[in-house]
GROMACS .gro file of C-alpha atoms in nm:
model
  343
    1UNK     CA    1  -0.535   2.431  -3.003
    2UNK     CA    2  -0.746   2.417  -3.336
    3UNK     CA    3  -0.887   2.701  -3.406
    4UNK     CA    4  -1.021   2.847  -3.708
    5UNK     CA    5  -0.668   2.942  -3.857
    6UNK     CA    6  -0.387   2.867  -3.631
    7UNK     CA    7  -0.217   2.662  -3.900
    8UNK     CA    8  -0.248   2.876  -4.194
    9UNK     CA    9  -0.170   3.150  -3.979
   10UNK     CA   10   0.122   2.974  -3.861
   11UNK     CA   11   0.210   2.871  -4.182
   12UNK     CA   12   0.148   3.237  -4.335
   13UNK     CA   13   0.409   3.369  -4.025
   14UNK     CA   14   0.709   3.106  -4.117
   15UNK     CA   15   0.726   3.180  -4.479
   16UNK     CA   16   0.701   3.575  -4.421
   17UNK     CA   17   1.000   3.494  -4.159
   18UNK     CA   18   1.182   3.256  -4.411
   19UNK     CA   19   1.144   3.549  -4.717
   20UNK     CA   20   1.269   3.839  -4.458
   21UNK     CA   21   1.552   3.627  -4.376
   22UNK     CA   22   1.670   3.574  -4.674
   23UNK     CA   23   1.647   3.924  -4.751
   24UNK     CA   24   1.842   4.011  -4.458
   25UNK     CA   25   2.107   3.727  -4.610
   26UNK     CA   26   2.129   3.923  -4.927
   27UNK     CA   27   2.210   4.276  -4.777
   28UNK     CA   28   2.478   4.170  -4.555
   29UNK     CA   29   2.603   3.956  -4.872
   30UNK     CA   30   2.602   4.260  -5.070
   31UNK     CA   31   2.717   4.497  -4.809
   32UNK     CA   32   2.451   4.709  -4.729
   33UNK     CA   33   2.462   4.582  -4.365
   34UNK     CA   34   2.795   4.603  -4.179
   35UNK     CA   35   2.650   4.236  -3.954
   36UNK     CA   36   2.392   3.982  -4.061
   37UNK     CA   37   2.068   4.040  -3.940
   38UNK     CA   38   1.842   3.830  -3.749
   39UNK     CA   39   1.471   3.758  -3.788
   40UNK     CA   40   1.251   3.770  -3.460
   41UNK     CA   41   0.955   3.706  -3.675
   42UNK     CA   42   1.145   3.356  -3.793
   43UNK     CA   43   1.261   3.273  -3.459
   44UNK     CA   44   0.951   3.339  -3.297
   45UNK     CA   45   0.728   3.137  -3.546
   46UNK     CA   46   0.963   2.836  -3.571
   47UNK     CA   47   0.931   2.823  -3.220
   48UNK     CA   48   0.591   2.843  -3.170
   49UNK     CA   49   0.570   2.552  -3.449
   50UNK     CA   50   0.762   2.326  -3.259
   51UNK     CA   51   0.623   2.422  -2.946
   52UNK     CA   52   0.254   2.304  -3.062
   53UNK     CA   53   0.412   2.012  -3.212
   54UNK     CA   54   0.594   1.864  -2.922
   55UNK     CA   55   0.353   2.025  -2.671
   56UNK     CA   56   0.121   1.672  -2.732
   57UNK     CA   57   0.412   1.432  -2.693
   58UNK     CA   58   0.416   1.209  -2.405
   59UNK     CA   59   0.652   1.363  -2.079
   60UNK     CA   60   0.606   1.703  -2.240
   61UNK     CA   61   0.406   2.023  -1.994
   62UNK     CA   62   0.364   2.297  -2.185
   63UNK     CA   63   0.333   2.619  -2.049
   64UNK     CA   64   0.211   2.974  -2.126
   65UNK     CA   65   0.186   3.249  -1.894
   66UNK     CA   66   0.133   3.623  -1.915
   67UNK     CA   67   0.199   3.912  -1.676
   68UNK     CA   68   0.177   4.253  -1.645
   69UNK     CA   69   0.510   4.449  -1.518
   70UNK     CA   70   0.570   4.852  -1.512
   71UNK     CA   71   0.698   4.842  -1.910
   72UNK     CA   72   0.364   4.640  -2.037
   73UNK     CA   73   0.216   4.281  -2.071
   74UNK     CA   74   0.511   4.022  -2.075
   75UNK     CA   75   0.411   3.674  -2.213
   76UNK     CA   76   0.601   3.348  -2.174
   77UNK     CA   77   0.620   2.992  -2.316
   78UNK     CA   78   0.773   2.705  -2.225
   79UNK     CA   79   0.792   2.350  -2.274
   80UNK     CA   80   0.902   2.165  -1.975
   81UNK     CA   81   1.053   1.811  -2.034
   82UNK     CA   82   0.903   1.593  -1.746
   83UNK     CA   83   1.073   1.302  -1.818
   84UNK     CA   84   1.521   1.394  -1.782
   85UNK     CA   85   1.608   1.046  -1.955
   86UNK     CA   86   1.458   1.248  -2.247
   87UNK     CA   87   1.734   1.480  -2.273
   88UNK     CA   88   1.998   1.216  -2.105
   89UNK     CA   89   1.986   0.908  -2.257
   90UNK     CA   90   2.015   1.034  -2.625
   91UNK     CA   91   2.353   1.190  -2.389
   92UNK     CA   92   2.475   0.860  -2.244
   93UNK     CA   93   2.401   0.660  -2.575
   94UNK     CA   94   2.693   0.844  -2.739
   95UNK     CA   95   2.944   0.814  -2.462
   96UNK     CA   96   3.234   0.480  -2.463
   97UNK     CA   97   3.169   0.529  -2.100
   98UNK     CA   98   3.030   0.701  -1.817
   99UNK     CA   99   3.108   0.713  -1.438
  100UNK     CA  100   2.820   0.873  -1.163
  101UNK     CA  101   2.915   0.951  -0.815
  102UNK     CA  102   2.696   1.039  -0.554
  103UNK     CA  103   2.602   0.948  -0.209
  104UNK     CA  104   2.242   1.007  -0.311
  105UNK     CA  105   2.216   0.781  -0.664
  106UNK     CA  106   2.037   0.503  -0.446
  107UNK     CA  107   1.815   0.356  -0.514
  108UNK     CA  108   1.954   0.256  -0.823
  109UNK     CA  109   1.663   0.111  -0.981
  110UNK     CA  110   1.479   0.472  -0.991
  111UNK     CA  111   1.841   0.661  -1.084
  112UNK     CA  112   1.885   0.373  -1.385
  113UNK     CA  113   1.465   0.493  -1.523
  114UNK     CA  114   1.515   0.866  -1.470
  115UNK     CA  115   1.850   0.891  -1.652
  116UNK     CA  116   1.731   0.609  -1.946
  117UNK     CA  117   2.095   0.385  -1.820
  118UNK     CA  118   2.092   0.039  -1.978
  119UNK     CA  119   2.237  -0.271  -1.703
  120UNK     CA  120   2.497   0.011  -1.582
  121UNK     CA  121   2.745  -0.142  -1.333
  122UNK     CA  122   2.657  -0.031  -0.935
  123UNK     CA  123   2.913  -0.055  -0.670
  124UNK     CA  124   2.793   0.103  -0.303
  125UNK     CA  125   3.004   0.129  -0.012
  126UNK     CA  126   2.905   0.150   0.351
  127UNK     CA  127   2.922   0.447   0.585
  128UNK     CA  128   3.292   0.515   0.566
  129UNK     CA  129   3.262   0.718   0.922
  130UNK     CA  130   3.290   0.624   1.251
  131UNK     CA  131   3.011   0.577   1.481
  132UNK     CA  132   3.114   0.721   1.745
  133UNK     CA  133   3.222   1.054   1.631
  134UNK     CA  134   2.807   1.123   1.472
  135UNK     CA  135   2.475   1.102   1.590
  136UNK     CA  136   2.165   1.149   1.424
  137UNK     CA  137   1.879   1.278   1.675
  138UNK     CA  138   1.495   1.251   1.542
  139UNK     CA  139   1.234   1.505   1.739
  140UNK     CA  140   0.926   1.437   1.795
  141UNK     CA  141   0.737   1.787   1.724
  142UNK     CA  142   0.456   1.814   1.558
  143UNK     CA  143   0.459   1.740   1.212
  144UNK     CA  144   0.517   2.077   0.997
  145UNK     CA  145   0.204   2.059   0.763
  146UNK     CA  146   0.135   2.335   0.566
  147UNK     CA  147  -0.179   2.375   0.758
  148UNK     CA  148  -0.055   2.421   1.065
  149UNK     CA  149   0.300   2.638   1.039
  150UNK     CA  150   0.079   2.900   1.170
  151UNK     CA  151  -0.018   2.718   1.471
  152UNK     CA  152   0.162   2.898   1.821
  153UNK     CA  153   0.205   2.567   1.936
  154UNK     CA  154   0.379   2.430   1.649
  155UNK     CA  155   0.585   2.736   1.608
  156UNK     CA  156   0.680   2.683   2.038
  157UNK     CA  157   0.748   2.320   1.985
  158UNK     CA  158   0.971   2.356   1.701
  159UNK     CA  159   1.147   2.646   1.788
  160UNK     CA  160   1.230   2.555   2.154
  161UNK     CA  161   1.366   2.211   1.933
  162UNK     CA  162   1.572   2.455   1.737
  163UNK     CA  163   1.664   2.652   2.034
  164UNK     CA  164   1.817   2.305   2.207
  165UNK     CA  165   2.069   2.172   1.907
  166UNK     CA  166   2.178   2.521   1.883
  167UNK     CA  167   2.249   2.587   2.200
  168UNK     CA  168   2.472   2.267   2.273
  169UNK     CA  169   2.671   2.309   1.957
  170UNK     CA  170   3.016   2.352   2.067
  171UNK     CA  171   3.065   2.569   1.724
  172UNK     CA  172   2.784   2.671   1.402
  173UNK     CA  173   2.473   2.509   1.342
  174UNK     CA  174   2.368   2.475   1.009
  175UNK     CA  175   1.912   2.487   0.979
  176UNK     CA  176   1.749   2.369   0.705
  177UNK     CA  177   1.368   2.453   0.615
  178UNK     CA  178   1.145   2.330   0.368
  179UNK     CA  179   1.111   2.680   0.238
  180UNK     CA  180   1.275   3.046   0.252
  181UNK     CA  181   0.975   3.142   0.398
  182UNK     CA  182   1.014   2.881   0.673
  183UNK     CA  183   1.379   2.974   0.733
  184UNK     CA  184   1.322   3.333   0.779
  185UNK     CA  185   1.027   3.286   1.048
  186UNK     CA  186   1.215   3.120   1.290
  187UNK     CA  187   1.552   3.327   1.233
  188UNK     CA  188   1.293   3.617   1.320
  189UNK     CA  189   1.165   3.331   1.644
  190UNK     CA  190   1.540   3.278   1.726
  191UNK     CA  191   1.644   3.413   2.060
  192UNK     CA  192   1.949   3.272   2.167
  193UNK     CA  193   2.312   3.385   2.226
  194UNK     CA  194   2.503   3.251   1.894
  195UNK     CA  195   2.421   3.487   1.629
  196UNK     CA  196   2.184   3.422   1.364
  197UNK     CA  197   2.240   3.426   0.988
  198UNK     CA  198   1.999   3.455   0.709
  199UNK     CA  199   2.003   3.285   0.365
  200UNK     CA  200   1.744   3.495   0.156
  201UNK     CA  201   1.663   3.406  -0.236
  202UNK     CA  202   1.796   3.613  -0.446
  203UNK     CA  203   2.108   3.722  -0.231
  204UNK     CA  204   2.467   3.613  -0.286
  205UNK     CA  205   2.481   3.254  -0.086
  206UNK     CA  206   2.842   3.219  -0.089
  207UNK     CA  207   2.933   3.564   0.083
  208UNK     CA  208   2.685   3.467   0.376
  209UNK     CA  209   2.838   3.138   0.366
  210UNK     CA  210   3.183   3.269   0.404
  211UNK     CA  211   3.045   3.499   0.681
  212UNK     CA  212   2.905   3.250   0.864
  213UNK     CA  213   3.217   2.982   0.886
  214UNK     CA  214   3.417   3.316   0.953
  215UNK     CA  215   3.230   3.273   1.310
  216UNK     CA  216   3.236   3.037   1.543
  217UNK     CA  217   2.885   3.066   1.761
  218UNK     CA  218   2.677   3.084   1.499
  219UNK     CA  219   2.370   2.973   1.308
  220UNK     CA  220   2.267   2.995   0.998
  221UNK     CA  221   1.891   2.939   0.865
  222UNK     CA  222   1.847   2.859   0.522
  223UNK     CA  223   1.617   2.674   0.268
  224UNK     CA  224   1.655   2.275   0.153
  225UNK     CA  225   1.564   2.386  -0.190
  226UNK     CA  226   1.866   2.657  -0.174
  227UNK     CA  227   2.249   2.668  -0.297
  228UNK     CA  228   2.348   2.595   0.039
  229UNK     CA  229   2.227   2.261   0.070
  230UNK     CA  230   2.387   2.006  -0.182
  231UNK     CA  231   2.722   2.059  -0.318
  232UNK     CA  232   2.852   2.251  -0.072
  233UNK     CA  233   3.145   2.158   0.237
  234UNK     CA  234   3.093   2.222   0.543
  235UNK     CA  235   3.404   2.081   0.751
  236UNK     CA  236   3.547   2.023   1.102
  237UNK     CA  237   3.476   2.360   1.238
  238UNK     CA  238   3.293   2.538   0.970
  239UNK     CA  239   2.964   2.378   1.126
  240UNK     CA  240   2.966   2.107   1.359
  241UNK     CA  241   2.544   2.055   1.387
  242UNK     CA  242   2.289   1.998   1.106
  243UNK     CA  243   1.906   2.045   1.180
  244UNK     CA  244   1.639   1.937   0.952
  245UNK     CA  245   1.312   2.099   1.021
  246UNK     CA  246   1.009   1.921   0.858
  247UNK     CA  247   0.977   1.697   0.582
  248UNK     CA  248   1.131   1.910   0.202
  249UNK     CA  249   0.858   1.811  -0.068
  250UNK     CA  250   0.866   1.978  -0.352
  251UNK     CA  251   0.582   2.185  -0.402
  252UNK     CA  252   0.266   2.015  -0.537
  253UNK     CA  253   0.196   2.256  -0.799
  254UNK     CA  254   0.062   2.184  -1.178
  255UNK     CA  255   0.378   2.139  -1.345
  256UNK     CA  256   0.459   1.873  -1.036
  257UNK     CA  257   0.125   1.687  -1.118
  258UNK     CA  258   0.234   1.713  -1.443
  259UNK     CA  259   0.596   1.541  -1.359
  260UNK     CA  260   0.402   1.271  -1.204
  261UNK     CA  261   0.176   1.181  -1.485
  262UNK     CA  262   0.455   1.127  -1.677
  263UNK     CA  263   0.616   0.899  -1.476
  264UNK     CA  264   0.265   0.710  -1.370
  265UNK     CA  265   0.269   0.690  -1.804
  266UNK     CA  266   0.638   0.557  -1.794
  267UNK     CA  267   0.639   0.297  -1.519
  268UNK     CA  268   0.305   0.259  -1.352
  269UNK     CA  269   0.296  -0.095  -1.487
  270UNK     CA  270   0.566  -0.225  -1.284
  271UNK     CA  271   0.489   0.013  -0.929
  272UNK     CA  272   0.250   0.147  -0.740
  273UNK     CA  273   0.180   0.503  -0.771
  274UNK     CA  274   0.490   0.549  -0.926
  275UNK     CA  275   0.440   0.886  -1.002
  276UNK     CA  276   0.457   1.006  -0.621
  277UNK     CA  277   0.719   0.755  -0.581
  278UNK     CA  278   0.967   0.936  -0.862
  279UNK     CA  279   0.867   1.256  -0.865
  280UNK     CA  280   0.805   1.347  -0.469
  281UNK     CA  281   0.931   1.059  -0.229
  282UNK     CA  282   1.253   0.942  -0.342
  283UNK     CA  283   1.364   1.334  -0.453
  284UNK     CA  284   1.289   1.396  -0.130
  285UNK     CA  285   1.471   1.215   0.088
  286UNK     CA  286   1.750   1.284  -0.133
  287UNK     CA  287   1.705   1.645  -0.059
  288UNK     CA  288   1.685   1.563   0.312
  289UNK     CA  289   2.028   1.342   0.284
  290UNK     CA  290   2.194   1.590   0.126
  291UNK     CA  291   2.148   1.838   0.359
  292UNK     CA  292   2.207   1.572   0.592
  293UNK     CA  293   2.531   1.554   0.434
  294UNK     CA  294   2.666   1.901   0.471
  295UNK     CA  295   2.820   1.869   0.806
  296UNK     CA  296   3.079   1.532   0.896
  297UNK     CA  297   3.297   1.546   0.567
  298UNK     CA  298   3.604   1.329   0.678
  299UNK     CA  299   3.665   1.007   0.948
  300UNK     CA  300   3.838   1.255   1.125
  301UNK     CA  301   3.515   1.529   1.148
  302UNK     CA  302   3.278   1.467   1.422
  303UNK     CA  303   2.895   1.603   1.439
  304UNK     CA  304   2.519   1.615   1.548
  305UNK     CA  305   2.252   1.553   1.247
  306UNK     CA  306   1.932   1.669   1.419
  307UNK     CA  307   1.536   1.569   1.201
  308UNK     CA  308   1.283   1.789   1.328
  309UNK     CA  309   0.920   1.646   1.244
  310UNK     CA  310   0.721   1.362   1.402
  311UNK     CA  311   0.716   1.178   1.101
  312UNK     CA  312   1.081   1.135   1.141
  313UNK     CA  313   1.052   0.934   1.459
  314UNK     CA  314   0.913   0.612   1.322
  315UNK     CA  315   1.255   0.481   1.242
  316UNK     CA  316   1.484   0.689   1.436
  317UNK     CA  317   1.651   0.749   1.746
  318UNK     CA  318   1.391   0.934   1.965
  319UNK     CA  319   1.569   1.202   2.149
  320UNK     CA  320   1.340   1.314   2.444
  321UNK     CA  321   1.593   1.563   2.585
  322UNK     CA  322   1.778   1.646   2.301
  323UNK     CA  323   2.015   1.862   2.457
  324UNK     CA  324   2.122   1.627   2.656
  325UNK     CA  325   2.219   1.349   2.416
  326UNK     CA  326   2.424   1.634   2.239
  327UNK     CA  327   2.576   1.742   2.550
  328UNK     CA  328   2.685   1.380   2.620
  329UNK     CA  329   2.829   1.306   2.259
  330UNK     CA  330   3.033   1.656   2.243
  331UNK     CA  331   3.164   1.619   2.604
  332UNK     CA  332   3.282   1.267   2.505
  333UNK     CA  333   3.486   1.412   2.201
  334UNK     CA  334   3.630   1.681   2.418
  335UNK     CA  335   3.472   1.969   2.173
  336UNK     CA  336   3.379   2.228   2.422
  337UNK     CA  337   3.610   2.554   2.467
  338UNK     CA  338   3.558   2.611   2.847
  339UNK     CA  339   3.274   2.485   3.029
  340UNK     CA  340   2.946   2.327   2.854
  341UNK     CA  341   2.626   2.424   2.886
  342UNK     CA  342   2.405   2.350   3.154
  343UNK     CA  343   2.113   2.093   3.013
   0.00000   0.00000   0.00000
């Protein structure tokens, strides 16, 4: 912004701040004021000043919006750094040493440009759990495009999918959506006997959660972009069957287009579309591996990880008749409690 008097009105707004500060200083200093005073006009200016100043650096989004509530007009600014290395690598820089420890940090290439690391030292292992006691199923429904959740067919395909890994579950099933919105329309579609559970924004995840390992038919429905999706256990019997329904991108909004700019700015020399490639595709099939990750947490646990989405199906296992793939693996472990299910 230039206009006629933004900087000597800016200017006029810090030094009225600065002189009512000091003012404030003074009375508590001479005990007129039983606790020091602060100055919204001060805070508010200085941060408008370095809002517009760091608002044109590269990796920066600025961001102003205003809305109307029941008490009045409520406005908001914010400067979103696109870029984390920004605020990480200033971090790292000051540490002897560091150590990072994920199953998700590949690949390491991308991890070492987001987080600003200099030649860090990578170690991987391989999968530390046996073959034989996990499966990983891909479905081939339709593909869950925005434009056609609505679609009865899609809906049919994908729930009956659903309906399948639940049902030959010897134990809970965990389902993860790429949105709330998602979750809660096939919890509503659900219609078999182990009893639904809900994960709704905004409501306590970890009571639900304790609910639903409490039980032992269950399943829960849930978003990938929720608190029940990465750092959380699921072991042994606590869930025994993870389904991922569609593909989680983040959603392509301005601030997202903004994210990718950035990172077309930072390394588009050396890749291809490197925005999409740091900001949508590797975060998320992270996303999708750590949900991925929830159930099998020990050699010892056994599972089902079930992807629901055609575009899963180039590279995996194709599973036909799921249920019968799942009925095979669990009767091999011994899992069920009484008779299985009938495919």
């Amino acid at each position: 912004y230039t206009g006629q008097g933004y900087a000597a009105d800016l200017e006029a707004a810090l030094a009225l701040g600065e002189e009512l500060d000091r003012r404030y200083e003074q009375a508590y200093r001479d005990g007129e004021t039983a606790s020091r005073k602060e100055c919204p006009t001060l805070t508010a200016a200085a941060f408008v000043d370095e809002w517009m100043e760091a608002a044109v650096e590269p990796g920066q989004y600025p961001v102003v919006g205003v809305r109307r509530t029941e008490t009045g007009v409520v406005g908001r600014a914010e400067l979103y750094t696109c870029l984390p290395r920004r605020v990480t690598e200033p971090l790292f820089e000051e540490l002897h040493a560091t150590v990072l420890m994920s199953a998700t940090l590949r690949p390491f290439d991308v991890t070492e440009d987001v987080l600003g690391l200099e030649d860090p030292l990578t170690m991987a292992y391989g999968e530390q759990f046996p073959e034989e006691r996990r499966r990983t199923y891909a479905v081939d429904t339709p593909a869950l495009f925005a434009s056609q959740r609505d679609d009865p067919g899609v809906q049919e395909s994908v729930g009956g999918a659903i309906a399948d890994a639940v049902r030959f579950t010897p134990g809970n099933t965990l389902a993860y959506f790429p949105s709330y919105a998602e979750a809660e329309r096939y919890y509503h579609r659900y219609a078999g006997d182990s009893t639904p559970y809900l994960d709704e924004p905004g409501v306590a995840a970890e009571e639900l959660r304790q609910e639903f390992v409490a039980d032992d038919d269950a399943v829960l429905f849930t978003s990938l972009w929720g608190t029940l999706a990465e750092g959380v256990s699921f072991d042994d019997d606590d869930a025994r069957t993870v389904i991922v329904v569609g593909v989680p991108y983040p959603h392509l909004d301005d601030r997202m287009e903004a994210v990718q700019r950035a990172y077309d700015g930072s390394f588009g020399d050396g890749h291809d579309d490197a925005g999409w490639h740091y900001a949508v595709e590797i975060p998320t099939v992270r996303k999708t591996r750590q949900a991925l990750g929830r159930v099998i947490r020990s050699p010892d646990d056994y599972g089902v990880r079930v992807l629901i989405d055609e575009r899963y199906t180039h590279r995996n296992r194709v599973e036909e008749k799921l249920g019968v793939g799942m009925l095979n693996f669990y009767s091999d472990l011994d899992a069920w409690n009484g008779a299985p299910p009938e495919p």
